[in-house]
GROMACS .gro file of C-alpha atoms in nm:
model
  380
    1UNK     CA    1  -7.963  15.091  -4.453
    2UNK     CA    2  -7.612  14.974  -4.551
    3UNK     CA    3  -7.324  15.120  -4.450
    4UNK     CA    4  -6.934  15.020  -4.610
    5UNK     CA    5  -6.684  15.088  -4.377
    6UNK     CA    6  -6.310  15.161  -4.392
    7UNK     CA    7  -6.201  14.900  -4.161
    8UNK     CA    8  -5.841  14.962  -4.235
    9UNK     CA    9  -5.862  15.366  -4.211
   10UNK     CA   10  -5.718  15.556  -3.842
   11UNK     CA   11  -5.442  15.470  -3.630
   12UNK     CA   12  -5.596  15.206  -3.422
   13UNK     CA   13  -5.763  15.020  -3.752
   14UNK     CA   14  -5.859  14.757  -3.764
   15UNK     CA   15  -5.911  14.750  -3.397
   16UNK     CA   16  -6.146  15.022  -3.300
   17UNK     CA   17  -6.317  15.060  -3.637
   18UNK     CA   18  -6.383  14.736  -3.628
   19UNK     CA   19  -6.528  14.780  -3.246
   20UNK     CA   20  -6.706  15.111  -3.320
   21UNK     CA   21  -6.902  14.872  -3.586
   22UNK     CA   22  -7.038  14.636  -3.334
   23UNK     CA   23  -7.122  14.928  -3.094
   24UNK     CA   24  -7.324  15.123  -3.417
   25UNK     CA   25  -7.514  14.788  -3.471
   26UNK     CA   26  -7.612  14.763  -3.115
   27UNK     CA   27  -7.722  15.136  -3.136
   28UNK     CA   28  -7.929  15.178  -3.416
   29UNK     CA   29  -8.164  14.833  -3.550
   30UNK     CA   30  -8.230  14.963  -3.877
   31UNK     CA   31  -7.884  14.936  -3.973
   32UNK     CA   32  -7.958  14.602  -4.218
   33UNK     CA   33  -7.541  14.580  -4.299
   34UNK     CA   34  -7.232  14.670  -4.252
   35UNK     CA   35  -6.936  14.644  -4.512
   36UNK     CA   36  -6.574  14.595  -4.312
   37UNK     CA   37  -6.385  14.642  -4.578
   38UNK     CA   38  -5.978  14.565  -4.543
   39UNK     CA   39  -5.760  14.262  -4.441
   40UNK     CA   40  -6.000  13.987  -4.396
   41UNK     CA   41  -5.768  13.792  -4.182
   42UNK     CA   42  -5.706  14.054  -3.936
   43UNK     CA   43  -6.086  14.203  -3.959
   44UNK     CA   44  -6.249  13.900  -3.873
   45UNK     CA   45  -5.998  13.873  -3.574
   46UNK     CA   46  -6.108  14.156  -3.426
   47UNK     CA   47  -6.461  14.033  -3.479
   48UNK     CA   48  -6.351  13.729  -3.296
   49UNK     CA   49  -6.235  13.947  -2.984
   50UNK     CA   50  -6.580  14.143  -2.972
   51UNK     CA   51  -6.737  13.799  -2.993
   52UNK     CA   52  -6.948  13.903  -3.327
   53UNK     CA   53  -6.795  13.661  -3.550
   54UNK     CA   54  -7.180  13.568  -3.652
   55UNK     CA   55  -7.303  13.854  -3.670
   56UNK     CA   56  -7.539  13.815  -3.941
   57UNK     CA   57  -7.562  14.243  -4.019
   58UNK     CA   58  -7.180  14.230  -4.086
   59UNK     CA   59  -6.996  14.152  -4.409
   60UNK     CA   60  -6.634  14.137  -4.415
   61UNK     CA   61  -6.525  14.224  -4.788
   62UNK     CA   62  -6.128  14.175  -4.848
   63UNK     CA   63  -5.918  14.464  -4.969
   64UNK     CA   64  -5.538  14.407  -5.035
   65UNK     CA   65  -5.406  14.725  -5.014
   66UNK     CA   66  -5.412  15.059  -4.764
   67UNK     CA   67  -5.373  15.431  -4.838
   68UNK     CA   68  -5.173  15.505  -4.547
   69UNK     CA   69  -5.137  15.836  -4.374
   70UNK     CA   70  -4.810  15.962  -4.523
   71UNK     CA   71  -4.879  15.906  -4.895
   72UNK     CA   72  -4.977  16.148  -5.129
   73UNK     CA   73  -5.378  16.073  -5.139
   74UNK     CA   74  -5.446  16.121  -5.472
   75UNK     CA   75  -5.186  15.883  -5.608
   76UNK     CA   76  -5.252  15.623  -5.356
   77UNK     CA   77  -5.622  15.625  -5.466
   78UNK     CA   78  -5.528  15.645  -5.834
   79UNK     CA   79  -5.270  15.358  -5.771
   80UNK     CA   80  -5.409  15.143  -5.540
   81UNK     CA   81  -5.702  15.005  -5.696
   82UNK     CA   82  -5.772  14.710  -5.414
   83UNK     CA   83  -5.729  15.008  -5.117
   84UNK     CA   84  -5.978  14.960  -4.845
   85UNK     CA   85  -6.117  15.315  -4.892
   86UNK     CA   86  -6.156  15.256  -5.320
   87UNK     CA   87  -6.349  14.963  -5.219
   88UNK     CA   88  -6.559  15.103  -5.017
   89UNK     CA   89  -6.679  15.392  -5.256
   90UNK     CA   90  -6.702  15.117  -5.486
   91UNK     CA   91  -6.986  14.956  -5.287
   92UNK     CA   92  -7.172  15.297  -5.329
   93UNK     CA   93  -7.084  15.326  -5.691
   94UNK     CA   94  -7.234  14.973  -5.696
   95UNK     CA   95  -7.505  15.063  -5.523
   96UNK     CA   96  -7.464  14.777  -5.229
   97UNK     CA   97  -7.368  15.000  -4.983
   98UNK     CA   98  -7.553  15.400  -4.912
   99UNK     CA   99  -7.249  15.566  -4.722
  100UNK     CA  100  -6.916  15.541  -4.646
  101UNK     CA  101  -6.741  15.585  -4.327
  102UNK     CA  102  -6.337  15.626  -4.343
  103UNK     CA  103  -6.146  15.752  -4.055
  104UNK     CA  104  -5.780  15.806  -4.200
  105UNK     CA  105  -5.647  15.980  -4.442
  106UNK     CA  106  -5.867  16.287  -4.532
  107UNK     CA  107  -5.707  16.368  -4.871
  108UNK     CA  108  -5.773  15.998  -4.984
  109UNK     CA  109  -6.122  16.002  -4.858
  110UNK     CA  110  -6.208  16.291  -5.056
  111UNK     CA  111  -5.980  16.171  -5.389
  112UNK     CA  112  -6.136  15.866  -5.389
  113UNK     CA  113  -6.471  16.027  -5.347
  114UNK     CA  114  -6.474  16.274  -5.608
  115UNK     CA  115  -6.306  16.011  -5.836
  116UNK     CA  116  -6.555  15.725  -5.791
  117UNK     CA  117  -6.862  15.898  -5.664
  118UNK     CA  118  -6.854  16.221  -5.886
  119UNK     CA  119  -7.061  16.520  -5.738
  120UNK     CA  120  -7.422  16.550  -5.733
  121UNK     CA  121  -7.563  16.741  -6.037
  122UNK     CA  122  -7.531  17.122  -6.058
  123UNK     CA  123  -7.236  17.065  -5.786
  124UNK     CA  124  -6.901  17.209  -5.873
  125UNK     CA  125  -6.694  17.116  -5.575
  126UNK     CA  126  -6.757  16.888  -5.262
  127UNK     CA  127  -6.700  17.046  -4.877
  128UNK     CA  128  -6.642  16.930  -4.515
  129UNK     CA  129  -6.900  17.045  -4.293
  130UNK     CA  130  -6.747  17.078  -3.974
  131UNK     CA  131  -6.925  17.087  -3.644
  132UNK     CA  132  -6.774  17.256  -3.395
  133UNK     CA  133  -6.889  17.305  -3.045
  134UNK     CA  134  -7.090  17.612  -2.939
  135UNK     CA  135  -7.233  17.761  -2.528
  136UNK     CA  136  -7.562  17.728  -2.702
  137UNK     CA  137  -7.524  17.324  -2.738
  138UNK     CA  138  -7.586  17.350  -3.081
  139UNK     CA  139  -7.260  17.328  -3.309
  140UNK     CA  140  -7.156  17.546  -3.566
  141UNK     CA  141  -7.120  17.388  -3.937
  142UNK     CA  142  -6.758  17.489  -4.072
  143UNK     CA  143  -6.764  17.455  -4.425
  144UNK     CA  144  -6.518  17.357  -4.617
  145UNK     CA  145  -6.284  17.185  -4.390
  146UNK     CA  146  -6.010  17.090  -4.617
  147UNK     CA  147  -6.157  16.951  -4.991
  148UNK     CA  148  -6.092  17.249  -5.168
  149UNK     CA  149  -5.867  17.486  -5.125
  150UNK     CA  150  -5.925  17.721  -5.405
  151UNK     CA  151  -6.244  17.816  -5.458
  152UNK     CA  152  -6.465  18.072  -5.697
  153UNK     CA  153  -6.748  18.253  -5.515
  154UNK     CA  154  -7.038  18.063  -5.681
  155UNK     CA  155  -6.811  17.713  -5.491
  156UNK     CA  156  -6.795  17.909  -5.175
  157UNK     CA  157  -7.189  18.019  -5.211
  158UNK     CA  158  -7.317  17.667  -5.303
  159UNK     CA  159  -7.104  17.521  -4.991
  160UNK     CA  160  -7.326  17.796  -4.808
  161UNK     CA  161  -7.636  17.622  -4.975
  162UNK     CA  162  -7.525  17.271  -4.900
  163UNK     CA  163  -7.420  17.358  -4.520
  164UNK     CA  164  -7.750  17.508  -4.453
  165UNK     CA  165  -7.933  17.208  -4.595
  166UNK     CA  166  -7.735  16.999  -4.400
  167UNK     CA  167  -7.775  17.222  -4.044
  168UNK     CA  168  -8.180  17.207  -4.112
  169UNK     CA  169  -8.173  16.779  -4.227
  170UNK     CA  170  -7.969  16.667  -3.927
  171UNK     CA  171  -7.933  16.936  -3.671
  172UNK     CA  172  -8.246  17.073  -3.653
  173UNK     CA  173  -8.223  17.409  -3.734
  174UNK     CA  174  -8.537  17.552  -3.897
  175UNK     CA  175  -8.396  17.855  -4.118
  176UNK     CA  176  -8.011  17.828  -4.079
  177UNK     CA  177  -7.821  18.138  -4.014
  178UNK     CA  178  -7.539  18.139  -4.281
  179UNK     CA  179  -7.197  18.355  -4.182
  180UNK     CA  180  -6.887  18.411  -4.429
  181UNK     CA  181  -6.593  18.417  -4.312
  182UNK     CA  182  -6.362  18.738  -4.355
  183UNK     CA  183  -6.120  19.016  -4.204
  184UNK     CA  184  -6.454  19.246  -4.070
  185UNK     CA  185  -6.789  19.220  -4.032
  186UNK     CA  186  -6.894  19.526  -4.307
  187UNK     CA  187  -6.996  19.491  -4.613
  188UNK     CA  188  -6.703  19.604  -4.744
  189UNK     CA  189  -6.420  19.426  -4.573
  190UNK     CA  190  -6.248  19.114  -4.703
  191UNK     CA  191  -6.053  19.021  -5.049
  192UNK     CA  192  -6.224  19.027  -5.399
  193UNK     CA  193  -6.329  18.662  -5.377
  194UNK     CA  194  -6.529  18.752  -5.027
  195UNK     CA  195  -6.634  19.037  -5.152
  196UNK     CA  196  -6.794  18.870  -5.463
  197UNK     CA  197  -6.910  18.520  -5.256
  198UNK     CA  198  -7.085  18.836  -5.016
  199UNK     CA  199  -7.292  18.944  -5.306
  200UNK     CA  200  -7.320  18.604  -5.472
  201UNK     CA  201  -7.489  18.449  -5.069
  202UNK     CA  202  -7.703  18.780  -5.080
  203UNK     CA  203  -7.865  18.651  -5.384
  204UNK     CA  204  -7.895  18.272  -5.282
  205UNK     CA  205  -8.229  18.110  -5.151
  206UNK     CA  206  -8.061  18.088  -4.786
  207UNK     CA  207  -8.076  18.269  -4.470
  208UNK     CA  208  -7.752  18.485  -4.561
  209UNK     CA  209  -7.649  18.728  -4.194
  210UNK     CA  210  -7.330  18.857  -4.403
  211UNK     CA  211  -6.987  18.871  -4.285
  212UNK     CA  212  -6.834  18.775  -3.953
  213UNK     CA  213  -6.469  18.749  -3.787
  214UNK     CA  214  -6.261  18.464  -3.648
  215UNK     CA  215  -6.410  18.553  -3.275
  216UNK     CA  216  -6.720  18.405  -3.431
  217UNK     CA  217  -6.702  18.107  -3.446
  218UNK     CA  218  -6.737  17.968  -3.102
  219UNK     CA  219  -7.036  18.232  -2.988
  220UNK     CA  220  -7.299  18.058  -3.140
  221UNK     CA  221  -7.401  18.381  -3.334
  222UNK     CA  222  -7.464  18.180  -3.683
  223UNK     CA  223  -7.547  17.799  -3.795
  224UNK     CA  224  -7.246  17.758  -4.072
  225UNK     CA  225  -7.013  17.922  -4.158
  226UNK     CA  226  -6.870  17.970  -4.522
  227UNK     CA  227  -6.492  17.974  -4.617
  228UNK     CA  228  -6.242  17.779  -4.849
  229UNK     CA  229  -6.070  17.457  -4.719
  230UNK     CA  230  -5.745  17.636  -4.690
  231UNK     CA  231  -5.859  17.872  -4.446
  232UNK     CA  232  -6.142  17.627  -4.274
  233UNK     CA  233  -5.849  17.368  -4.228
  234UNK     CA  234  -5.598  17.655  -4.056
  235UNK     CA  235  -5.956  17.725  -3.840
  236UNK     CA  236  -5.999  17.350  -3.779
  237UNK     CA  237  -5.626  17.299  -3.632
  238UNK     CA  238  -5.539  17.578  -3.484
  239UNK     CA  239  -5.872  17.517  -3.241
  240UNK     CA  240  -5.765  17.189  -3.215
  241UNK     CA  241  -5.410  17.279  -3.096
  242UNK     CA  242  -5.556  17.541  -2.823
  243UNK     CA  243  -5.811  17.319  -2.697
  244UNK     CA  244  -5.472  17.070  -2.641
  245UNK     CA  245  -5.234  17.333  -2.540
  246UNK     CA  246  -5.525  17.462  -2.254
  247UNK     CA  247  -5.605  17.130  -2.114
  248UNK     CA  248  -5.164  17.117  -2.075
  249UNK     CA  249  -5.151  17.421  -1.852
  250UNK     CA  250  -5.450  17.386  -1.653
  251UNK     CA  251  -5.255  17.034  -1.583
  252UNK     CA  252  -4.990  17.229  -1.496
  253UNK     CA  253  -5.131  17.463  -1.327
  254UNK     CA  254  -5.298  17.215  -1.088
  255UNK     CA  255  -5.077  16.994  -0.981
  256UNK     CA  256  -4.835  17.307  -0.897
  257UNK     CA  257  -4.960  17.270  -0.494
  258UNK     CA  258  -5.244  16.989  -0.301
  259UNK     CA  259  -5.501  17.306  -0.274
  260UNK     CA  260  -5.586  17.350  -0.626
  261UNK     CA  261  -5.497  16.952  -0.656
  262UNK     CA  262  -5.832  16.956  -0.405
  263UNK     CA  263  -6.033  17.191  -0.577
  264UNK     CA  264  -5.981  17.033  -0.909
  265UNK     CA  265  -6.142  16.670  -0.795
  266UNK     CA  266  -6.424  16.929  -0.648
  267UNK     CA  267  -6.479  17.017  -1.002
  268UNK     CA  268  -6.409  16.645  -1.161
  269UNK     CA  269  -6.743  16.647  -1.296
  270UNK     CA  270  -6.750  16.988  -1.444
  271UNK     CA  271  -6.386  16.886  -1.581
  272UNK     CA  272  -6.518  16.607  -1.779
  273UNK     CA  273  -6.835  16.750  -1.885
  274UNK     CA  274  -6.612  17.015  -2.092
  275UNK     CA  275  -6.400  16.751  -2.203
  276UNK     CA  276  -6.719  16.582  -2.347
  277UNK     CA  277  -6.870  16.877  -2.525
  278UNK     CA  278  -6.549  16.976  -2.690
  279UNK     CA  279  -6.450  16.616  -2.790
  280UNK     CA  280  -6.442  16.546  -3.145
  281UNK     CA  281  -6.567  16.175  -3.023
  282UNK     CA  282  -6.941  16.303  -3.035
  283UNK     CA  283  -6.971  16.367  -3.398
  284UNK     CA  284  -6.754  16.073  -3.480
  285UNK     CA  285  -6.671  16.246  -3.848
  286UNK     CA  286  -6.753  16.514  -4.064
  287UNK     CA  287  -7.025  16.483  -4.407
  288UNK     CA  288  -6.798  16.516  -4.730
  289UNK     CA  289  -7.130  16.729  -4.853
  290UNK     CA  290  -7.151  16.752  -5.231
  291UNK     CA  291  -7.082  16.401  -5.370
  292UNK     CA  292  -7.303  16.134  -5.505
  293UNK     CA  293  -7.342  15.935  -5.179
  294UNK     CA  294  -7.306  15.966  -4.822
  295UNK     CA  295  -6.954  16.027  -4.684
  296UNK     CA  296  -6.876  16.090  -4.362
  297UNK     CA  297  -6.524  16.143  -4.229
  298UNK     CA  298  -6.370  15.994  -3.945
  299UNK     CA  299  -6.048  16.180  -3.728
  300UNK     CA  300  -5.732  16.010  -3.801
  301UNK     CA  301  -5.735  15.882  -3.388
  302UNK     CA  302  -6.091  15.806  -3.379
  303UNK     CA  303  -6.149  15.522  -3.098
  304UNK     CA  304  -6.414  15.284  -3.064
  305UNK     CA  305  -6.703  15.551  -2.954
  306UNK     CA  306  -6.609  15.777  -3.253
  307UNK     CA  307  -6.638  15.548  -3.491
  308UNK     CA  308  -6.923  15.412  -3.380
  309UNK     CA  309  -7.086  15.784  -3.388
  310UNK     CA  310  -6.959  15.842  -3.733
  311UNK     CA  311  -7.140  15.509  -3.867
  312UNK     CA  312  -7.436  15.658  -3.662
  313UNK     CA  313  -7.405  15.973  -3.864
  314UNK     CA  314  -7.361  15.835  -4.188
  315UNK     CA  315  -7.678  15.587  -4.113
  316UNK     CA  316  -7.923  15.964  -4.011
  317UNK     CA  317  -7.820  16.113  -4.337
  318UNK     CA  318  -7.919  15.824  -4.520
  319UNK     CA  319  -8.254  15.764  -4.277
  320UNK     CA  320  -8.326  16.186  -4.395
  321UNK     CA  321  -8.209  16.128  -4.722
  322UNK     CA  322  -8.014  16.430  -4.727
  323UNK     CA  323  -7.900  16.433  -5.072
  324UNK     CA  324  -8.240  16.465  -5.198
  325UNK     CA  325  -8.263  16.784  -4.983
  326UNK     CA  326  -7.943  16.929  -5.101
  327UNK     CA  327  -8.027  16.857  -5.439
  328UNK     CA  328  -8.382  17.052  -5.394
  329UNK     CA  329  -8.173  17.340  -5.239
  330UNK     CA  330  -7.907  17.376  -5.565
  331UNK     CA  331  -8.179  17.379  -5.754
  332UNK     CA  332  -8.311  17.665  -5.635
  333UNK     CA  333  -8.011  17.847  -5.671
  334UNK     CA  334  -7.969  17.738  -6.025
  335UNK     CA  335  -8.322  17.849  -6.085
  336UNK     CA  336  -8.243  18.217  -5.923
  337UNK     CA  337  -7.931  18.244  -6.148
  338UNK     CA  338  -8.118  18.150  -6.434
  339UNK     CA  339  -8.377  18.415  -6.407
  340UNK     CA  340  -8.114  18.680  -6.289
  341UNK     CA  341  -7.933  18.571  -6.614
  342UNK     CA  342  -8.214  18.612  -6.844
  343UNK     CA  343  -8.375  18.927  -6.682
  344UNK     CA  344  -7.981  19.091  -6.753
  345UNK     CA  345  -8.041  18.948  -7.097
  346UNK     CA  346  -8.329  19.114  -7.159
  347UNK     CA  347  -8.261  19.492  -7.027
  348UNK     CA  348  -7.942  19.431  -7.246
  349UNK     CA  349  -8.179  19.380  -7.540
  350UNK     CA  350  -8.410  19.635  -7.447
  351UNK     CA  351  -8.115  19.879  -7.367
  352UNK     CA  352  -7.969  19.768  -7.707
  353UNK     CA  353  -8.354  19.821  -7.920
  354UNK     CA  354  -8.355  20.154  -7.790
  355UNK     CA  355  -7.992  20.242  -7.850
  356UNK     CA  356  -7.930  20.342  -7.485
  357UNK     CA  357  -7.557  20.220  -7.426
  358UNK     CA  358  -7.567  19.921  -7.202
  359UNK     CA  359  -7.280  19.875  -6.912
  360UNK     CA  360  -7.071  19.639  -7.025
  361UNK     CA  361  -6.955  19.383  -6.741
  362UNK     CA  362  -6.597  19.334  -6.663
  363UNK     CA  363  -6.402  19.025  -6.744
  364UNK     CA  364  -6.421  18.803  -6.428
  365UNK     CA  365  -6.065  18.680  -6.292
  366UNK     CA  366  -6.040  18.316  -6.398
  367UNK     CA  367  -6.075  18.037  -6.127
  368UNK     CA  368  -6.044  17.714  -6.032
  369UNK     CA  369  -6.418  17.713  -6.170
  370UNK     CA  370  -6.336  17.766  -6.521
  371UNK     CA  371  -6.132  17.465  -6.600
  372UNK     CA  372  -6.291  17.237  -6.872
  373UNK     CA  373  -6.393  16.874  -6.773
  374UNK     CA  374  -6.085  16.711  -6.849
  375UNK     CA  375  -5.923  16.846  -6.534
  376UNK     CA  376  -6.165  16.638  -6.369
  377UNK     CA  377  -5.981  16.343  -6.180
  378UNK     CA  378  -5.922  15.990  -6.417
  379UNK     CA  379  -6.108  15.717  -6.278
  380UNK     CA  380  -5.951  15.517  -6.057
   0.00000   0.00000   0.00000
């Protein structure tokens, strides 16, 4: 397997990217390379200070330029031809390297991406699958985290499709539960565009449960759940933000008199056993599912053992080749839609031969979905 990495991507790069890299080689043996792509000069320092300088699985491959944190991602990607992270999904595009990991900035991850990967075929959009953490042990897949923030119903139900394939390739789940997202668990409840993704997920080849609420998400109830990036992103840091604002008053709370000081070193190990299972650290990053290679996502802060997880992730869904499933799965649902399409077809026809008056359907609401190929990002 070879892996590029965004040496240059997170707050601590090249530093703990660079370190996580050494720690994923160490980990898994059928790693073959690794790509640090960024400043040579200060990449192959850090090499220096974990004493891998000849290590013979890593390549350092120079890259003049950064999309930092604070620029507008696409135009940083479109601009900045020789950034670490265009590099990198150049590698793929090349086909030396068969993933990408890039902590950093999310929006250029996902620009860059889409511009120099493209999607995989019958793919309209690309999602984050997000895991979050669950009583059962077993995370939850949020999907879309943040790629698209508009989205038509068939996006939303093929992000269902892709999430599922995903939770059964490198989770483990046999027959994913799918869950979408909305204001009520009935049939009924939600906005149009839930309403129609509810129908569209009914019809898809997946394990569809219907709707469910924002209480959901941490019981466990379903394997992924299905909702646009603008409302999956609100989900993602707002849960973030508790989980921060609840370890501050428990502090608080604590240190307030030497009894509960006493009882809290009593429960040390329970302490940091939560603080493990809700940590971000164990995934290491998030698959950009959807695009034509592996891309996983790294937190802006990831530290050493993060990005040494995400590398470890990215190398799995290469090992399970889990494009080739999620490619299988779409084409399933193309196939349904294609015989729903041509059975309509034909009781129009029929309908029309025996001069019964057929319903006519009403004009969909145009989306994102409709706009013609040249919307499609320039290449970069």
């Amino acid at each position: 397997m070879r892996i590029a990495v965004d040496a240059m991507g997170g707050d601590f790069a090249p530093r703990t990217i660079v370190e996580g890299a050494v720690l994923a080689l160490k980990a898994d043996r059928e790693i073959d390379k690794l790509f640090l792509v960024g400043d040579e000069t200060a990449v192959r320092a850090e090499l220096a200070r974990c004493g891998a300088n000849a290590e013979s699985r890593i390549e350092v491959r120079h890259a003049s330029q950064v999309v930092e944190m604070g620029e507008k991602s696409a135009l940083g990607v479109r601009h900045k031809h020789d950034s670490s992270i265009n590099r990198s999904m150049d590698l793929v595009k090349s086909g030396e390297a068969q993933a990408v990991f890039a902590a950093g900035s999310t929006g250029a991850a996902v620009a860059s991406a889409t511009i120099k990967l493209r999607t995989l075929p019958g793919i309209r959009r690309p999602g984050i699958a997000v895991a979050m953490p669950t009583p059962a042990g077993k995370p939850v897949l949020v999907i879309d985290g943040g790629a698209t923030t508009d989205c038509s119903a068939e996006i939303l139900t093929q992000f269902g499709i892709m999430g599922a394939a995903y939770s059964r390739t490198i989770i483990g789940r046999e027959d994913p539960e799918v869950g979408l997202m909305s204001v009520g668990t009935e049939d009924a409840k939600g906005n149009s565009l839930s309403k129609e993704t509810f129908e569209h997920l009914q019809g898809a080849p997946l394990n569809f449960v219907g709707n469910i609420e924002g209480h959901d998400v941490f019981k466990g109830g379903v394997d992924v759940i299905v909702c646009d990036g603008f409302t999956g992103n609100v989900i993602l840091k707002t849960s973030e933000s508790l989980a921060k604002a609840v370890g501050t008053w428990l502090k608080t709370e604590i240190r307030r008199n030497p009894l509960r000081i006493l009882g809290a070193l009593l429960c040390g190990g329970a302490l940091k056993s939560l603080k493990r299972k809700t940590s971000a650290k164990q995934y290491g990053g998030a698959p950009l599912l959807g695009i034509n290679g592996i891309v996983i996502i790294g937190h802006g802060n990831s530290d050493a053992q993060a990005a040494k997880n995400g590398i470890l992730q990215a190398a799995r869904a290469v090992r399970e080749n889990l494009n080739r499933t999620i490619l299988a799965d779409i084409g399933k649902f193309h196939a349904v839609a294609a015989e729903k399409a041509a059975k309509a077809a034909a009781e129009a026809a029929a309908a029309l031969v025996a001069g019964t008056p057929y319903p006519a359907q009403e004009a969909a609401e145009p989306t994102d979905a409709d706009d013609s190929p040249d919307d499609s990002p320039e290449e970069a």
